[in-house]
Amino acid sequence: TASLLGPVAEYVKLLDFTWDGTGISAIRVERTAPYELEWGRVIALALDRPCAAFCRALSVGPLPQSARGQFEDLLAIVGARSRPALRMLEMRTSESRSAIDLATIALGFPQLAVLTLSAGGSRSTALHHPTIEALNLHLFSLNALERALVDAALPRLRRLTLGAEHLQTVGAPLGNLVHQPWFAQLEELDASGLLGPRAREILVHAYGDRLAHLRLT
């Protein structure tokens, strides 16, 4: 363990590794019991090890309450170095007010195919990423979802799942999304419980026959 993981070896019980012929293919970090740790630095150290050079999946969270306020820093630290091998990124926080800088995702993870984010909101105005095919976005409010997706640049997006803790909004919730360039290329959409009657009508009549999967209940 010490030879393979170096300084990360002492934290090996906090990280769940999946191994294959290339070395570590996936890392999962999930912990609710208190533990004082700079989670971002430890996860980045693990990804920097030679045995994790071809790690394709990273799942983080939820983390203990002692990690409150670390979530955005964690993503920035892990994404400070470009990690083109990562194809799946999942970040979940139980802290409803934690926000995500979406620009960090495009810079640090340039080859992502699947992105799952569960957080309070987003700091950038829109998500721009050239390779994301499946996006699962659960944010604090409908307004946070709109900030992330209106004017987003997602040329390969095919599957979209949306969720929000609070549904109060002004006007038709998410009604503007159906007019975005990336929307017409969707094959699957799950927006259960988010859409108002007008947006639902637009979705069903204009796009329902073009989607392989549409869930609006």
Tab-separated table of C-alpha atoms in Angstrom:
chain	number	residue	atom	x	y	z
A	1	THR	CA	0.000	0.000	0.000
A	2	ALA	CA	2.758	2.444	0.901
A	3	SER	CA	4.574	1.771	-2.390
A	4	LEU	CA	1.455	2.276	-4.495
A	5	LEU	CA	-0.205	5.154	-2.661
A	6	GLY	CA	2.669	6.959	-0.955
A	7	PRO	CA	1.388	9.746	1.351
A	8	VAL	CA	-2.225	8.673	0.718
A	9	ALA	CA	-1.628	5.260	2.316
A	10	GLU	CA	-2.550	6.471	5.808
A	11	TYR	CA	-5.983	7.528	4.528
A	12	VAL	CA	-6.655	4.361	2.545
A	13	LYS	CA	-9.593	3.356	4.769
A	14	LEU	CA	-11.363	6.629	3.932
A	15	LEU	CA	-11.196	6.069	0.168
A	16	ASP	CA	-12.888	3.269	-1.755
A	17	PHE	CA	-10.752	2.188	-4.730
A	18	THR	CA	-11.800	0.086	-7.722
A	19	TRP	CA	-8.904	-1.626	-9.479
A	20	ASP	CA	-8.510	-3.089	-12.964
A	21	GLY	CA	-5.627	-3.839	-15.334
A	22	THR	CA	-4.732	-0.146	-15.606
A	23	GLY	CA	-4.522	0.403	-11.836
A	24	ILE	CA	-7.135	2.447	-9.966
A	25	SER	CA	-10.116	2.861	-12.296
A	26	ALA	CA	-12.503	4.561	-9.844
A	27	ILE	CA	-12.366	6.377	-6.502
A	28	ARG	CA	-15.333	6.861	-4.207
A	29	VAL	CA	-15.297	9.002	-1.064
A	30	GLU	CA	-18.371	8.906	1.162
A	31	ARG	CA	-18.308	9.525	4.898
A	32	THR	CA	-20.767	10.923	7.431
A	33	ALA	CA	-18.854	10.307	10.684
A	34	PRO	CA	-16.744	13.272	11.883
A	35	TYR	CA	-13.174	13.311	10.614
A	36	GLU	CA	-10.999	16.404	10.362
A	37	LEU	CA	-9.283	16.308	6.972
A	38	GLU	CA	-8.529	18.513	3.977
A	39	TRP	CA	-10.505	16.266	1.687
A	40	GLY	CA	-9.598	18.050	-1.540
A	41	ARG	CA	-5.862	17.676	-0.992
A	42	VAL	CA	-6.108	13.996	-0.073
A	43	ILE	CA	-8.268	13.169	-3.104
A	44	ALA	CA	-5.944	15.151	-5.384
A	45	LEU	CA	-2.939	13.267	-3.963
A	46	ALA	CA	-4.678	9.970	-4.703
A	47	LEU	CA	-5.405	10.995	-8.300
A	48	ASP	CA	-1.783	12.134	-8.720
A	49	ARG	CA	-0.372	8.684	-7.899
A	50	PRO	CA	0.987	6.755	-10.930
A	51	CYS	CA	-1.395	3.872	-10.186
A	52	ALA	CA	-4.338	6.287	-10.669
A	53	ALA	CA	-3.128	7.763	-13.958
A	54	PHE	CA	-6.029	6.125	-15.809
A	55	CYS	CA	-8.714	6.641	-13.153
A	56	ARG	CA	-11.956	7.154	-15.064
A	57	ALA	CA	-14.498	7.827	-12.307
A	58	LEU	CA	-14.533	9.989	-9.180
A	59	SER	CA	-17.449	10.138	-6.750
A	60	VAL	CA	-17.281	12.446	-3.733
A	61	GLY	CA	-19.834	12.946	-0.995
A	62	PRO	CA	-21.650	13.289	1.117
A	63	LEU	CA	-18.925	14.284	3.562
A	64	PRO	CA	-19.151	14.882	7.335
A	65	GLN	CA	-20.416	18.151	8.756
A	66	SER	CA	-16.824	19.024	9.698
A	67	ALA	CA	-16.153	19.390	5.968
A	68	ARG	CA	-18.752	22.168	5.616
A	69	GLY	CA	-17.349	24.942	3.470
A	70	GLN	CA	-14.769	22.645	1.845
A	71	PHE	CA	-16.890	21.486	-1.065
A	72	GLU	CA	-16.095	24.239	-3.544
A	73	ASP	CA	-12.425	24.276	-2.482
A	74	LEU	CA	-12.327	20.503	-2.928
A	75	LEU	CA	-13.470	20.760	-6.525
A	76	ALA	CA	-11.011	23.573	-7.239
A	77	ILE	CA	-8.082	21.627	-5.747
A	78	VAL	CA	-8.908	18.388	-7.564
A	79	GLY	CA	-9.512	20.240	-10.829
A	80	ALA	CA	-6.467	22.509	-10.543
A	81	ARG	CA	-4.572	19.982	-12.647
A	82	SER	CA	-6.161	18.816	-15.899
A	83	ARG	CA	-7.384	15.228	-15.556
A	84	PRO	CA	-8.317	14.063	-19.060
A	85	ALA	CA	-8.659	10.399	-18.028
A	86	LEU	CA	-11.714	11.139	-15.862
A	87	ARG	CA	-14.935	10.374	-17.720
A	88	MET	CA	-17.367	10.364	-14.793
A	89	LEU	CA	-17.520	12.943	-11.993
A	90	GLU	CA	-20.043	12.857	-9.164
A	91	MET	CA	-20.054	15.527	-6.440
A	92	ARG	CA	-22.673	15.493	-3.677
A	93	THR	CA	-22.901	17.708	-0.606
A	94	SER	CA	-25.442	17.707	2.204
A	95	GLU	CA	-24.778	21.413	2.760
A	96	SER	CA	-27.617	23.136	0.891
A	97	ARG	CA	-25.781	26.440	0.508
A	98	SER	CA	-22.593	25.012	-1.005
A	99	ALA	CA	-22.026	26.356	-4.502
A	100	ILE	CA	-20.082	25.063	-7.488
A	101	ASP	CA	-17.875	27.026	-9.844
A	102	LEU	CA	-18.883	25.410	-13.126
A	103	ALA	CA	-15.921	26.929	-14.971
A	104	THR	CA	-13.617	24.725	-12.877
A	105	ILE	CA	-15.266	21.609	-14.279
A	106	ALA	CA	-14.510	22.442	-17.900
A	107	LEU	CA	-10.887	23.320	-17.128
A	108	GLY	CA	-10.034	20.461	-14.799
A	109	PHE	CA	-12.022	17.649	-16.415
A	110	PRO	CA	-11.899	18.211	-20.188
A	111	GLN	CA	-13.085	14.742	-21.264
A	112	LEU	CA	-16.082	14.193	-18.979
A	113	ALA	CA	-18.945	12.159	-20.374
A	114	VAL	CA	-21.122	11.959	-17.230
A	115	LEU	CA	-21.460	14.749	-14.652
A	116	THR	CA	-23.573	14.536	-11.491
A	117	LEU	CA	-23.787	17.581	-9.220
A	118	SER	CA	-25.859	17.883	-6.071
A	119	ALA	CA	-25.149	21.200	-4.376
A	120	GLY	CA	-26.640	24.516	-3.402
A	121	GLY	CA	-26.101	26.331	-6.662
A	122	SER	CA	-23.619	27.507	-9.251
A	123	ARG	CA	-21.350	30.548	-9.257
A	124	SER	CA	-20.830	30.793	-12.993
A	125	THR	CA	-23.668	31.902	-15.240
A	126	ALA	CA	-23.754	28.792	-17.416
A	127	LEU	CA	-22.135	25.412	-17.884
A	128	HIS	CA	-19.821	25.176	-20.893
A	129	HIS	CA	-18.330	21.770	-21.635
A	130	PRO	CA	-17.504	20.148	-24.983
A	131	THR	CA	-17.856	16.434	-24.122
A	132	ILE	CA	-20.581	15.960	-21.462
A	133	GLU	CA	-23.198	13.490	-22.709
A	134	ALA	CA	-25.186	12.904	-19.502
A	135	LEU	CA	-25.869	15.632	-16.936
A	136	ASN	CA	-27.576	15.081	-13.570
A	137	LEU	CA	-28.065	18.421	-11.865
A	138	HIS	CA	-29.721	18.838	-8.462
A	139	LEU	CA	-29.385	22.374	-7.102
A	140	PHE	CA	-30.947	24.484	-4.379
A	141	SER	CA	-33.534	26.253	-6.530
A	142	LEU	CA	-34.998	26.589	-10.005
A	143	ASN	CA	-33.135	29.872	-10.384
A	144	ALA	CA	-29.837	28.062	-9.782
A	145	LEU	CA	-30.757	25.509	-12.462
A	146	GLU	CA	-31.581	28.288	-14.908
A	147	ARG	CA	-28.266	30.042	-14.246
A	148	ALA	CA	-26.425	26.824	-14.991
A	149	LEU	CA	-28.337	25.885	-18.161
A	150	VAL	CA	-29.622	29.021	-19.887
A	151	ASP	CA	-26.961	29.954	-22.443
A	152	ALA	CA	-25.052	26.757	-21.647
A	153	ALA	CA	-22.794	25.291	-24.344
A	154	LEU	CA	-23.211	21.502	-24.273
A	155	PRO	CA	-22.765	20.210	-27.846
A	156	ARG	CA	-22.794	16.502	-26.900
A	157	LEU	CA	-25.506	16.513	-24.232
A	158	ARG	CA	-28.004	13.678	-24.773
A	159	ARG	CA	-29.373	12.828	-21.309
A	160	LEU	CA	-30.512	15.406	-18.738
A	161	THR	CA	-31.921	14.917	-15.223
A	162	LEU	CA	-32.973	17.953	-13.182
A	163	GLY	CA	-33.859	18.406	-9.523
A	164	ALA	CA	-34.256	21.282	-7.050
A	165	GLU	CA	-34.897	21.634	-3.321
A	166	HIS	CA	-37.100	24.729	-3.696
A	167	LEU	CA	-39.453	25.282	-6.629
A	168	GLN	CA	-40.450	28.919	-6.031
A	169	THR	CA	-39.671	31.060	-9.057
A	170	VAL	CA	-40.930	34.044	-11.043
A	171	GLY	CA	-42.592	33.189	-14.352
A	172	ALA	CA	-42.647	29.762	-15.988
A	173	PRO	CA	-40.082	27.570	-14.216
A	174	LEU	CA	-37.401	26.408	-16.648
A	175	GLY	CA	-39.551	27.531	-19.556
A	176	ASN	CA	-36.549	29.097	-21.275
A	177	LEU	CA	-34.649	25.829	-21.463
A	178	VAL	CA	-36.700	24.484	-24.360
A	179	HIS	CA	-35.333	27.310	-26.521
A	180	GLN	CA	-31.659	26.554	-25.867
A	181	PRO	CA	-29.602	25.140	-28.795
A	182	TRP	CA	-28.639	22.028	-26.836
A	183	PHE	CA	-32.248	21.146	-25.976
A	184	ALA	CA	-33.205	19.905	-29.429
A	185	GLN	CA	-30.456	17.289	-29.345
A	186	LEU	CA	-31.674	15.663	-26.098
A	187	GLU	CA	-32.660	12.013	-26.208
A	188	GLU	CA	-33.681	11.651	-22.555
A	189	LEU	CA	-35.119	14.211	-20.137
A	190	ASP	CA	-36.215	13.730	-16.540
A	191	ALA	CA	-37.634	16.924	-15.047
A	192	SER	CA	-40.099	15.349	-12.641
A	193	GLY	CA	-42.039	17.893	-10.639
A	194	LEU	CA	-40.179	20.947	-11.941
A	195	LEU	CA	-42.147	22.267	-14.871
A	196	GLY	CA	-45.218	24.483	-14.948
A	197	PRO	CA	-48.199	23.759	-17.245
A	198	ARG	CA	-47.003	25.982	-20.091
A	199	ALA	CA	-43.485	24.561	-20.141
A	200	ARG	CA	-44.913	21.043	-19.874
A	201	GLU	CA	-47.167	21.700	-22.883
A	202	ILE	CA	-44.229	22.954	-24.953
A	203	LEU	CA	-42.160	19.924	-24.020
A	204	VAL	CA	-44.828	17.359	-24.805
A	205	HIS	CA	-46.044	18.835	-28.082
A	206	ALA	CA	-42.799	20.200	-29.515
A	207	TYR	CA	-40.291	17.650	-28.265
A	208	GLY	CA	-42.178	14.639	-26.902
A	209	ASP	CA	-41.964	12.664	-30.131
A	210	ARG	CA	-38.225	13.389	-30.438
A	211	LEU	CA	-37.205	12.026	-27.042
A	212	ALA	CA	-36.593	8.366	-26.319
A	213	HIS	CA	-37.386	9.053	-22.653
A	214	LEU	CA	-39.442	11.909	-21.180
A	215	ARG	CA	-40.454	11.980	-17.527
A	216	LEU	CA	-42.480	14.885	-16.157
A	217	THR	CA	-44.569	13.391	-13.316
